[in-house]
Every structure is written in structure tokens, then in C-alpha cells.
PDB file of C-alpha atoms in Angstrom:
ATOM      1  CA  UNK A   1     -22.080 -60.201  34.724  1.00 73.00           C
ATOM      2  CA  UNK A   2     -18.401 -59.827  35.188  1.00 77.00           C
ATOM      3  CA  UNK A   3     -15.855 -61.154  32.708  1.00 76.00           C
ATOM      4  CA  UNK A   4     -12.152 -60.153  32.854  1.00 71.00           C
ATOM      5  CA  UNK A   5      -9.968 -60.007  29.326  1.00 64.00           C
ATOM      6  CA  UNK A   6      -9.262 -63.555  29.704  1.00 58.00           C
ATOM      7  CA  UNK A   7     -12.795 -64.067  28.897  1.00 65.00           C
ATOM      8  CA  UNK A   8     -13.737 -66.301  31.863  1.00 73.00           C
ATOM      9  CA  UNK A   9     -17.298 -64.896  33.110  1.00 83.00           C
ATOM     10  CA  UNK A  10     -19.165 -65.102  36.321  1.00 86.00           C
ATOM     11  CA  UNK A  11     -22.319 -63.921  37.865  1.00 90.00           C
ATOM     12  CA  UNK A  12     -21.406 -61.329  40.455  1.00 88.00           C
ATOM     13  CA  UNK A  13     -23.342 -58.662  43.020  1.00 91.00           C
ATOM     14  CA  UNK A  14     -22.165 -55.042  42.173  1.00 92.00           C
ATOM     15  CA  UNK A  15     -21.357 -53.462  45.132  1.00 92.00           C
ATOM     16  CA  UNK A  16     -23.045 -50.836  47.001  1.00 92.00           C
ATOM     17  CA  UNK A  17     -23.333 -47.805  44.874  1.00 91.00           C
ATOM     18  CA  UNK A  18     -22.288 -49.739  41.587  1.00 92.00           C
ATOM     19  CA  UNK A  19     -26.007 -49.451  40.318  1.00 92.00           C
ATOM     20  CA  UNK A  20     -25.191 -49.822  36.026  1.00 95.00           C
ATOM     21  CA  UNK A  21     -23.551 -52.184  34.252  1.00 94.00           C
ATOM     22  CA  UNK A  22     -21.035 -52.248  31.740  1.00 94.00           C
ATOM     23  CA  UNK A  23     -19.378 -53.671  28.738  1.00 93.00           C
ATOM     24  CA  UNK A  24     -15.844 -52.296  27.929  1.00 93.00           C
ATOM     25  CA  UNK A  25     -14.553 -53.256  24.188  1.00 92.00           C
ATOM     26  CA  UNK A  26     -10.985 -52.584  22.928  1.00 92.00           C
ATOM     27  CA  UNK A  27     -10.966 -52.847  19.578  1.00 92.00           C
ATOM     28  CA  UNK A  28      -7.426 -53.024  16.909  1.00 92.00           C
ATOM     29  CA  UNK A  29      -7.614 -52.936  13.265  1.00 91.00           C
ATOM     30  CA  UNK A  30      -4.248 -53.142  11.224  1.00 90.00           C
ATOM     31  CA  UNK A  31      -4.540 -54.068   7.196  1.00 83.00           C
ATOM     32  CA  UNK A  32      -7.480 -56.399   7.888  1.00 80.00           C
ATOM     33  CA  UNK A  33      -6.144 -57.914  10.881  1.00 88.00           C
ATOM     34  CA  UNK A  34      -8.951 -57.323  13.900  1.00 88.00           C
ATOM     35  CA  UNK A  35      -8.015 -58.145  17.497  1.00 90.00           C
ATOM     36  CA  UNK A  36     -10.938 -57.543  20.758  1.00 89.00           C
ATOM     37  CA  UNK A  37     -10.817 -57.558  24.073  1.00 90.00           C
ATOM     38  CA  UNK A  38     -13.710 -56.923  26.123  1.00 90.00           C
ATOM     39  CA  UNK A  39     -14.538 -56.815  29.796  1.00 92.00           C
ATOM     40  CA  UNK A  40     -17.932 -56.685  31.623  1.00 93.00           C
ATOM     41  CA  UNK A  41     -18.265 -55.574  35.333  1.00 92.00           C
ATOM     42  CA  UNK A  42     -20.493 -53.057  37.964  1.00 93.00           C
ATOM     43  CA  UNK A  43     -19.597 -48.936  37.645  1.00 93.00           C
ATOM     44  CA  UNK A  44     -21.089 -45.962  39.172  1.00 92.00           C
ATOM     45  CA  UNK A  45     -24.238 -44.498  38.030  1.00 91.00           C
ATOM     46  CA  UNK A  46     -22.571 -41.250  37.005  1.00 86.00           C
ATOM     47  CA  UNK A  47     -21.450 -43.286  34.115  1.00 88.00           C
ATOM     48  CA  UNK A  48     -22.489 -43.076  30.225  1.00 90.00           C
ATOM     49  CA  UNK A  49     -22.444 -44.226  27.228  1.00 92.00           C
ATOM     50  CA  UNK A  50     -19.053 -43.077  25.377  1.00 92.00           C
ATOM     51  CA  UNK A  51     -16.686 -44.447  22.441  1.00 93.00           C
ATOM     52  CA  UNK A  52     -13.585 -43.019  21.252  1.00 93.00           C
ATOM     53  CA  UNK A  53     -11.104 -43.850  17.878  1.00 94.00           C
ATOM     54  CA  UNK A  54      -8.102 -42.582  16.661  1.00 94.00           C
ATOM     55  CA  UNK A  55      -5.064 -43.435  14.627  1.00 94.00           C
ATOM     56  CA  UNK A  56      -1.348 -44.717  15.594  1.00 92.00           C
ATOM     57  CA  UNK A  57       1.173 -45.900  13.486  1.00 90.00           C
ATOM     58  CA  UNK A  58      -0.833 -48.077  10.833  1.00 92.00           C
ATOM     59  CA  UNK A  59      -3.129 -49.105  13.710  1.00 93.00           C
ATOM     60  CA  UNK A  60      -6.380 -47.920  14.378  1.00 93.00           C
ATOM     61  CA  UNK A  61      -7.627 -48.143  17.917  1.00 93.00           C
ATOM     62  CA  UNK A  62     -11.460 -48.107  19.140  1.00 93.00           C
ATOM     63  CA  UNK A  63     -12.881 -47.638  22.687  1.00 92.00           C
ATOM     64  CA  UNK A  64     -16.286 -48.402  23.623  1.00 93.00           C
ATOM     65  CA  UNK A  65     -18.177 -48.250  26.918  1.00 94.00           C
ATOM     66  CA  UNK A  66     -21.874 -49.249  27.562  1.00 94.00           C
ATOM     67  CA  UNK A  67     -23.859 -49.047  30.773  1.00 95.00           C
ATOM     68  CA  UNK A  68     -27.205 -50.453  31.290  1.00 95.00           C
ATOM     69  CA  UNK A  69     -29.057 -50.556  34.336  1.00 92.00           C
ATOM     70  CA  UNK A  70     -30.852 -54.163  34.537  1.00 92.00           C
ATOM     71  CA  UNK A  71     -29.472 -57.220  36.175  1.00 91.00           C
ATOM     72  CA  UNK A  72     -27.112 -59.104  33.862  1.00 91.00           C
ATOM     73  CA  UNK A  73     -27.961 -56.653  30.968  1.00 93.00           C
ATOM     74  CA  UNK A  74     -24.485 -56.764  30.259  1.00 90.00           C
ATOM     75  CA  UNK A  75     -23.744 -59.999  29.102  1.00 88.00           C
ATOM     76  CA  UNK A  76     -22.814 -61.851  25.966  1.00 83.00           C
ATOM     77  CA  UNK A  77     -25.646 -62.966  23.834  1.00 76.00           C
ATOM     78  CA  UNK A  78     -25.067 -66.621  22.567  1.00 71.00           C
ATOM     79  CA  UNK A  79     -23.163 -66.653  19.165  1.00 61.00           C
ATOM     80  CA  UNK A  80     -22.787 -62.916  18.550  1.00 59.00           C
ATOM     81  CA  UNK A  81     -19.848 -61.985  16.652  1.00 57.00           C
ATOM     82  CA  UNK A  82     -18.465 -58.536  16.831  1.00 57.00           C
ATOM     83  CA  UNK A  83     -17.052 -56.811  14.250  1.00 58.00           C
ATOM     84  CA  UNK A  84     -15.052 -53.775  13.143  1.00 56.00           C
ATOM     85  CA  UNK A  85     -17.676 -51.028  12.422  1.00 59.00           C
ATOM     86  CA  UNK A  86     -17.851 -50.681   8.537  1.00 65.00           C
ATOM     87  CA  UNK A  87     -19.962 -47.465   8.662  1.00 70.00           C
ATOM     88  CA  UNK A  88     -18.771 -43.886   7.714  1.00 79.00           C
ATOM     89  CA  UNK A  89     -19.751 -40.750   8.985  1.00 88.00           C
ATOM     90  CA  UNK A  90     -17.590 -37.699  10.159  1.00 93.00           C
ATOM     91  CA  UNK A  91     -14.242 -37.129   9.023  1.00 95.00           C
ATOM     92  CA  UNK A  92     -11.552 -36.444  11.440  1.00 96.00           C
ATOM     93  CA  UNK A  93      -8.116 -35.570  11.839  1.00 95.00           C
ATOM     94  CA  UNK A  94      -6.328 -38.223  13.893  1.00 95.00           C
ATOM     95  CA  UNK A  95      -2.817 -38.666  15.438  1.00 93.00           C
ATOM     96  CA  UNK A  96      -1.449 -40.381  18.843  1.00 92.00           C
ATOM     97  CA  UNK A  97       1.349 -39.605  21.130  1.00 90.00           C
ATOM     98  CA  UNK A  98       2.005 -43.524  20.973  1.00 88.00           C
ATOM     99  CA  UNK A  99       3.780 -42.692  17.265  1.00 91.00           C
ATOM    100  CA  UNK A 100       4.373 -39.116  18.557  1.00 89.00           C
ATOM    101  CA  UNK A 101       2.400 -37.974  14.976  1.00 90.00           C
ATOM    102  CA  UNK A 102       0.823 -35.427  16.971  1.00 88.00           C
ATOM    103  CA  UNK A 103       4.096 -33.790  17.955  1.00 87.00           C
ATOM    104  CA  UNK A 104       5.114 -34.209  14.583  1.00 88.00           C
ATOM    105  CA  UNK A 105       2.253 -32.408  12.783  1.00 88.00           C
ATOM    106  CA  UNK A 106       1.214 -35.886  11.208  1.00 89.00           C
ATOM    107  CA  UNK A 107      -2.198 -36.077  11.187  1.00 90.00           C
ATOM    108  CA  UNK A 108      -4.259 -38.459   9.566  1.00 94.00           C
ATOM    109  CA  UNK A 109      -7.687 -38.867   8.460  1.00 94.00           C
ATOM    110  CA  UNK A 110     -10.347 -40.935  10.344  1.00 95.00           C
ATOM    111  CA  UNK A 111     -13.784 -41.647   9.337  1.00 93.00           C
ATOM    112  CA  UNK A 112     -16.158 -41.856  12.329  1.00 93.00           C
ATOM    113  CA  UNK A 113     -18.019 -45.153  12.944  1.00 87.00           C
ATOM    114  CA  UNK A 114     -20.670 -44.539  14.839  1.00 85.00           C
ATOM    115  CA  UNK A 115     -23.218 -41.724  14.064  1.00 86.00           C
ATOM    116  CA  UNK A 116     -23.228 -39.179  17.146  1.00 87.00           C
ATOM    117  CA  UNK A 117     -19.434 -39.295  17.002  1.00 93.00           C
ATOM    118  CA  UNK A 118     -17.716 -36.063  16.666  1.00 94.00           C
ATOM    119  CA  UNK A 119     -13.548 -34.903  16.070  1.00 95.00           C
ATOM    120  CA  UNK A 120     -12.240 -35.168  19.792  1.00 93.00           C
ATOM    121  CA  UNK A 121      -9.185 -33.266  20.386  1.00 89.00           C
ATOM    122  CA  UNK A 122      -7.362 -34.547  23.776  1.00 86.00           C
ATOM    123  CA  UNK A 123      -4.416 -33.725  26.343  1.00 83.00           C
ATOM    124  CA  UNK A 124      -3.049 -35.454  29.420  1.00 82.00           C
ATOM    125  CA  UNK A 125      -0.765 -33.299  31.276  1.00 77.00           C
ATOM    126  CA  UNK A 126       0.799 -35.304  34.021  1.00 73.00           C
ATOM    127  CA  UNK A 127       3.113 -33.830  36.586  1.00 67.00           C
ATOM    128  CA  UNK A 128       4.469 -36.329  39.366  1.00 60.00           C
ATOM    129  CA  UNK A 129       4.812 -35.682  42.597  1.00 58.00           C
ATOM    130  CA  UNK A 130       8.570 -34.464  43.748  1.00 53.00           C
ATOM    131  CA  UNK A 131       9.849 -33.419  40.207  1.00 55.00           C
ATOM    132  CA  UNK A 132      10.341 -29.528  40.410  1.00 50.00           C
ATOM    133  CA  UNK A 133       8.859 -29.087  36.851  1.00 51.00           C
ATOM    134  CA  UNK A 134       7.096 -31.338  34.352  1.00 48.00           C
ATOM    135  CA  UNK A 135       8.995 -32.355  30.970  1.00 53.00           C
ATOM    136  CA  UNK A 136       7.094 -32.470  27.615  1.00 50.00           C
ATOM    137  CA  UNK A 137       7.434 -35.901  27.950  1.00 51.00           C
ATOM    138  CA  UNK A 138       4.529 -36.093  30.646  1.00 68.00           C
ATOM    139  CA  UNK A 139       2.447 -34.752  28.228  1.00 78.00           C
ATOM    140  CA  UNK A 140       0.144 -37.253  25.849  1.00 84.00           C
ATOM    141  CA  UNK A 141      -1.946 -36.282  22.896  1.00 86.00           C
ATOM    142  CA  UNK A 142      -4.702 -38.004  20.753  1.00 90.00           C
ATOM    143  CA  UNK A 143      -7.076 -36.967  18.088  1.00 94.00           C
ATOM    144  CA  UNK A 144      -9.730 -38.855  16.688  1.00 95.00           C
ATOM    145  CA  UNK A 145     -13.379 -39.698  16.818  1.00 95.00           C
ATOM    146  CA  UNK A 146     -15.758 -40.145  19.595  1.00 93.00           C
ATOM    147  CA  UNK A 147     -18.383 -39.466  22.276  1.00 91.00           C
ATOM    148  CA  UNK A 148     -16.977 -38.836  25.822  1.00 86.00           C
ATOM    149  CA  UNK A 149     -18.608 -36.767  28.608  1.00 80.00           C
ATOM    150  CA  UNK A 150     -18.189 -32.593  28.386  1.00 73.00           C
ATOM    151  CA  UNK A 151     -18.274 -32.774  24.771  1.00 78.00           C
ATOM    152  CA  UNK A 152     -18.890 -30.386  23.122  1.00 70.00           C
ATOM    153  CA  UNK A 153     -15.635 -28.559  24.231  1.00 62.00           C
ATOM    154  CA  UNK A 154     -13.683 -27.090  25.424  1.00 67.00           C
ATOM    155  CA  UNK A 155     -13.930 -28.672  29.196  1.00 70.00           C
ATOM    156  CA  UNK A 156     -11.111 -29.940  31.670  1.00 68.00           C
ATOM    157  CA  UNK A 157     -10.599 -31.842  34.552  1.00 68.00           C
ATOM    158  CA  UNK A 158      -8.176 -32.811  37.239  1.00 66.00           C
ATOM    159  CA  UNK A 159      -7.895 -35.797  38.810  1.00 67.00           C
ATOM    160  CA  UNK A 160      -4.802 -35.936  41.312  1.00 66.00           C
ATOM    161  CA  UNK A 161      -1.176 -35.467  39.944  1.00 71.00           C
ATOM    162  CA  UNK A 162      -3.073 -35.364  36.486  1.00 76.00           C
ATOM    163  CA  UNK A 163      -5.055 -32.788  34.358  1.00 77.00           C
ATOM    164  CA  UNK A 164      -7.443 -33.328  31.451  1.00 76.00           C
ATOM    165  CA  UNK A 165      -8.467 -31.095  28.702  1.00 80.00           C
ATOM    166  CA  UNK A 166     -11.154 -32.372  26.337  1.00 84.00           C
ATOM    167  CA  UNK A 167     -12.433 -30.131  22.789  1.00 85.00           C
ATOM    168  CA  UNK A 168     -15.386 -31.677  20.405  1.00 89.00           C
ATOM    169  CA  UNK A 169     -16.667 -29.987  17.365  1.00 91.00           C
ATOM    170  CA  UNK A 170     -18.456 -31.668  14.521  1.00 90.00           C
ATOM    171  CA  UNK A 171     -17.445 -30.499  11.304  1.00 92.00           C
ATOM    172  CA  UNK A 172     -14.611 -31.702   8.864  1.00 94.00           C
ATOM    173  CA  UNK A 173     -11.438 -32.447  10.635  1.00 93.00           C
ATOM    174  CA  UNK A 174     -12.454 -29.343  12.764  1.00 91.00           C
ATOM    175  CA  UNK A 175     -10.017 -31.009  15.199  1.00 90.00           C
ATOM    176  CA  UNK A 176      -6.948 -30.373  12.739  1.00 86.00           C
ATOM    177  CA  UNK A 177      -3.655 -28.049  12.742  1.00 72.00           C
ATOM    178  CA  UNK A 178      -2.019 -26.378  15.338  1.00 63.00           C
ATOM    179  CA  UNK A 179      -3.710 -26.251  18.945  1.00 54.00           C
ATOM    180  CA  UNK A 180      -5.583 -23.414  20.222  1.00 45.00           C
ATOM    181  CA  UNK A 181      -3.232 -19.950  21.226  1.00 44.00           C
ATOM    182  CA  UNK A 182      -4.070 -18.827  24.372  1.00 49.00           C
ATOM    183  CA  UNK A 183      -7.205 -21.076  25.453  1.00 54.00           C
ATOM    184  CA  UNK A 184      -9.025 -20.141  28.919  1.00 60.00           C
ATOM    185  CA  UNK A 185     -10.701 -23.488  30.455  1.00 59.00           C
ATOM    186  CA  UNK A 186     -12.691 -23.896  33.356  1.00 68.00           C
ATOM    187  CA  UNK A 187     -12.323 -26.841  36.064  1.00 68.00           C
ATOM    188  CA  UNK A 188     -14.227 -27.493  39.131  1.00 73.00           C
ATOM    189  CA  UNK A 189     -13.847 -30.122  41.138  1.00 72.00           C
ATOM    190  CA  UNK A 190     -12.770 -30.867  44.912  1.00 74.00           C
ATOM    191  CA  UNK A 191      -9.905 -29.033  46.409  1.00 71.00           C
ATOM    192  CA  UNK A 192      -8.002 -28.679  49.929  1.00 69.00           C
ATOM    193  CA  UNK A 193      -7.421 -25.597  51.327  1.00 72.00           C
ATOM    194  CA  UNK A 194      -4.001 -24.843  50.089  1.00 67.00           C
ATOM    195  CA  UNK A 195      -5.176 -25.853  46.583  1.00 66.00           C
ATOM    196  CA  UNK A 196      -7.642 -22.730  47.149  1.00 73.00           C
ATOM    197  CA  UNK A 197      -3.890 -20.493  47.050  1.00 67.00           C
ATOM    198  CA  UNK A 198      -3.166 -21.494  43.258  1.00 59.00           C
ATOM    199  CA  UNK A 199       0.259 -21.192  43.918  1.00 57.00           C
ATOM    200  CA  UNK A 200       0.683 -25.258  44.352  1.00 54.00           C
ATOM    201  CA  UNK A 201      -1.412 -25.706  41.033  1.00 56.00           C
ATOM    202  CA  UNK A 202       0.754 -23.468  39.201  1.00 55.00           C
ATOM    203  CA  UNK A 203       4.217 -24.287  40.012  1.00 54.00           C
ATOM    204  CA  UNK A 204       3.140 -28.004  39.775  1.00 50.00           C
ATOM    205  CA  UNK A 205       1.945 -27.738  36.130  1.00 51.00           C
ATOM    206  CA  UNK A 206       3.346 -24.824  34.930  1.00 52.00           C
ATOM    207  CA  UNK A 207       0.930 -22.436  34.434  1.00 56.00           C
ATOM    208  CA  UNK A 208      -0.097 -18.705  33.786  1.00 56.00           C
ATOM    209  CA  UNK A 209      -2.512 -16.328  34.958  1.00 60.00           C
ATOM    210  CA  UNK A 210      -4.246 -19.011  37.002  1.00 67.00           C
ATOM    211  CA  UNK A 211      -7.767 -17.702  38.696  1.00 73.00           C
ATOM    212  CA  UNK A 212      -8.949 -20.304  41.755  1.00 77.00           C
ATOM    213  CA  UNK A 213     -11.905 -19.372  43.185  1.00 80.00           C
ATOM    214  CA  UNK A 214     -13.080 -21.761  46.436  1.00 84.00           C
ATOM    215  CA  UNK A 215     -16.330 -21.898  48.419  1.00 86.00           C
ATOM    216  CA  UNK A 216     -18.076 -24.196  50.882  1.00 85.00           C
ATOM    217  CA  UNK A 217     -20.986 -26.172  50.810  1.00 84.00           C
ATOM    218  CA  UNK A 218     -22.578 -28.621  48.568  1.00 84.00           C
ATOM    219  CA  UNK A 219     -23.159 -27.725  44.831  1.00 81.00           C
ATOM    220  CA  UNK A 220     -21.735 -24.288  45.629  1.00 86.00           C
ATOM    221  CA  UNK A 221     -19.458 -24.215  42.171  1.00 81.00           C
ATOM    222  CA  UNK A 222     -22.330 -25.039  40.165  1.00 78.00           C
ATOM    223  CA  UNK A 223     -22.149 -22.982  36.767  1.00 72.00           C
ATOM    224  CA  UNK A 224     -25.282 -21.557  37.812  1.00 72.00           C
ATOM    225  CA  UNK A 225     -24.400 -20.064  41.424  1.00 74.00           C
ATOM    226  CA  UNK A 226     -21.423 -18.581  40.651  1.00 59.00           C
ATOM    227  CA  UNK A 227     -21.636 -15.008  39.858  1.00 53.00           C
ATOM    228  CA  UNK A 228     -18.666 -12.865  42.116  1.00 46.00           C
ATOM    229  CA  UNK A 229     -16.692 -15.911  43.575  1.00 42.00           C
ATOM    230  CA  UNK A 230     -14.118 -15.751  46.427  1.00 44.00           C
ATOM    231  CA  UNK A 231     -10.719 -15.391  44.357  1.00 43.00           C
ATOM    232  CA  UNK A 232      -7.516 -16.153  45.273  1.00 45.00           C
ATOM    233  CA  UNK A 233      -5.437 -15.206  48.243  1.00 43.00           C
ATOM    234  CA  UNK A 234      -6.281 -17.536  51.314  1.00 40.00           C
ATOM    235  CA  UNK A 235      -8.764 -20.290  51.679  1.00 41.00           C
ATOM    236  CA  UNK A 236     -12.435 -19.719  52.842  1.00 40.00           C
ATOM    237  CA  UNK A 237     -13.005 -21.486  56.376  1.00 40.00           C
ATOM    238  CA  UNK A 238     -14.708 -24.587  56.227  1.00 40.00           C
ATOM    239  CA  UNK A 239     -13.965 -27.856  56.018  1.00 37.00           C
ATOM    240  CA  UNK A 240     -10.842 -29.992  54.869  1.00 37.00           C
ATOM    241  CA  UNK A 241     -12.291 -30.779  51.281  1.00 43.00           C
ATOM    242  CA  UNK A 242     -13.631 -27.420  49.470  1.00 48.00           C
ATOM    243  CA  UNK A 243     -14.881 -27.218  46.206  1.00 47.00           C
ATOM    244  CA  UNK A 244     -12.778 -25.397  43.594  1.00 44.00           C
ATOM    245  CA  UNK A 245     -13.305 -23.132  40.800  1.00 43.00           C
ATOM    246  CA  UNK A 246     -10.210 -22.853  38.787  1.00 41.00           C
ATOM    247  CA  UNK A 247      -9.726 -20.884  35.122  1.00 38.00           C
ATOM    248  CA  UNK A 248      -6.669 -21.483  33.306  1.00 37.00           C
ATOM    249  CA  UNK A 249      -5.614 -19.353  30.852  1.00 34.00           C
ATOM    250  CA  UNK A 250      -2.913 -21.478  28.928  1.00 34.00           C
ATOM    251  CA  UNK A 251      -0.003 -20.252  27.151  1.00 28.00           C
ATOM    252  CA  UNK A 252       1.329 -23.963  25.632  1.00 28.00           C
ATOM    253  CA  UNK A 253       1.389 -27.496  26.590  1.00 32.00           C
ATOM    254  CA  UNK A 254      -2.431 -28.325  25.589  1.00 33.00           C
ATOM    255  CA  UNK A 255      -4.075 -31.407  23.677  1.00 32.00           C
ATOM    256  CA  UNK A 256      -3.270 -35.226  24.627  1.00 34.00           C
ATOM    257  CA  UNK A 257      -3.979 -38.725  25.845  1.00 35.00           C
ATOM    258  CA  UNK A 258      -6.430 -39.914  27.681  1.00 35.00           C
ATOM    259  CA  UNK A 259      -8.893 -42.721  29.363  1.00 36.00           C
ATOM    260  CA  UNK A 260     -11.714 -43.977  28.426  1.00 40.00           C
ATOM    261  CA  UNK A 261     -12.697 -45.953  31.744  1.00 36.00           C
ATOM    262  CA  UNK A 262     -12.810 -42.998  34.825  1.00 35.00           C
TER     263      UNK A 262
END
């Protein structure tokens, strides 16, 4: 079933390699006032099951994402009615770089809805492509509640001119006060060979004492395999697309924004 926000619906084929369905729900609450949009389409079948919540301004802001896997699982059942959840489990701190409270130090509390949820601690550091360095404004926080893929934390990814870093923990507004000193995170991924230098990742995000490790052939960065990696220097032969095994150790600029649809 695919409906767009507009909330026309239609039977459609998911295209090859699109084996789940899904169900995306935005959700706004503001002093009793409750606005949803929801979409329903085909995704990949790497995809799960994840919400996320936090505060901004006097808004509060809910993400939700469900995949099944049967044909037209996903759509609307006749006369449902979806509300704000009204449950409360884990308490949270909560801010948004939408308000910039998170800059601020103003963090809120947020009771989780949804049991499985834990504190969620986020950063999207952005750096586009031609600017010589990136500016604090291309960096977006958010704190709240939720259940996205790598928690628990701390875990990263990179996805073009963009990095990720993602921390869970499930205790009282464990998520909280200032962000972590001098973190190390681990990222692997895809890479070309001049990625495999580290010099392009570091002058392009500003970092320090960055370790990229490369290798060739398939599953080769697995957690599992590697044990004395290639590091540094020049790339391994192979082909065009290597996989990459990068640790940061960061020295500021952590914690943000960031999507719940990948």
C-alpha cells in the first residue's frame, strides 16, 4: 500500500529488492493540540522497527517506523484513530537544535512512550562539499527517547558529505549534561581508495587522531575478522569501492540531529 502525506492511497508493486513494508508516522503534540502525518510505501529489507521523541520549543515531536513483510500489511484499518501515546516509561533528558536548547544547556525532561524505548543522544555533523572547514552551524543535535538501529551506543556512521553518531543507555536521563570528553567511535562502511589515506576525512570534518584501516573483499571489516588491520598510509589494491574501518577519537563537535527514514 502506498499513501503519500496527502493521504491519497493506492495499491502499488514494491520494486525489486523492496521486500517489507512500511508505515511512517510524524507525530506533534503542543498543549493538547495533536497534528499526524503518515505515509505508507515499499523499503529495503535491512529495515526495522524504530521510533524516536524528543522536545523543541513547547513542541514535542514523535517518529515512528514499522515494516512488515506481507502484501498490503501496511495499510489503514477501517476507522482506526491514532492517538498521542499516553503511556510512561523512561525518563529522558530532551533538547533540539531546532530551539538550539541543546547548545544552550536547556534540557528538558521526556517521558518515554513506548516500552523498549531508551534516552538517545544524537549528532549530525555535516560538512559540504567546497567549504575549506565546517562551521558549528552544520552541526545538529537532539536528545530524547527512542529505538533506532546500533543502539545501545555509542555507534556512528557516514553517509556521504554527512556523519552520524548515535549513544543509547537506559537509565534516568542517562543522556543528560555535557557530551562525552574525548569519545573514540568506530565506523565501517564503504570507502574509495583515497578515503583509505584519512587525510580527506580529516580535513573535511575536522578531526584528530583519525585511524582508517581498509581491506578488500566482502565482509572483510566485520567486527569479528578484524584483528591487525592494514592502517593508514596508502590504499590496499583492489577494486574502486573498498571497505573502511575508521576510529575517531573526537576532541569536540559531537551529539546532534538526525533521520529517522535511511
Amino acid at each position: 500500500m502506498l499513501c503519500k502525506t496527502t493521504g491519497s492511497c493506492r495499491v502499488e508493486e514494491c520494486a525489486p529488492g523492496q521486500d517489507l513494508r512500511r508505515t511512517v508516522v510524524l507525530q506533534r503534540w503542543e498543549e493538547g493540540d495533536e497534528l499526524e502525518v503518515v505515509e505508507r510505501g515499499c523499503t529495503h529489507p535491512e529495515k526495522t522497527n524504530r521510533t524516536m521523541s524528543y522536545r523543541t520549543g513547547t513542541q514535542i515531536i514523535t517518529l515512528t517506523e514499522a515494516v512488515c513483510g506481507s502484501d498490503l500489511c501496511n495499510q489503514p484499518s477501517p476507522g482506526q484513530v491514532s492517538t498521542f501515546p499516553r503511556s510512561r516509561y523512561l525518563e529522558c533528558a530532551s533538547c533540539a537544535s531546532s530551539d538550539l536548547s541543546c547548545e544552550r544547556g536547556w534540557d528538558k525532561t521526556l517521558q518515554c512512550r513506548n516500552p523498549g524505548e531508551q534516552c538517545l543522544d544524537v549528532v549530525t555533523h555535516q560538512s559540504l562539499e567546497g567549504e575549506p572547514q565546517p562551521s558549528p552551524g552544520d552541526e545538529r543535535h537532539s536528545r530524547g527517547c527512542g529505538n533506532l538501529p546500533g543502539c545501545p551506543g555509542p555507534t556512528g556512521f557516514h553517509n556521504n558529505h554527512t556523519f552520524h553518531f548515535l549513544r543509547c543507555c537506559n537509565t534516568t536521563k542517562c543522556n543528560g549534561g555535557p557530551g562525552l570528553g574525548n569519545p573514540s567511535y568506530t565506523i565501517r562502511g564503504c570507502a574509495t581508495p583515497s578515503w583509505c589515506q584519512g587525510l580527506p576525512v580529516a580535513e573535511a570534518f575536522s578531526l584528530t587522531h583519525l585511524n582508517v584501516s581498509c581491506c578488500t573483499g566482502n565482509g572483510c571489516n566485520h567486527p569479528a575478522l578484524v584483528t591487525q588491520p592494514h592502517t593508514g598510509g596508502a590504499p590496499l589494491p583492489g577494486p574502486a569501492h573498498l571497505s573502511l574501518f575508521v576510529t575517531l577519537l573526537m576532541t569536540a563537535r559531537l551529539w546532534g540531529d538526525t533521520f529517522l527514514c535511511t
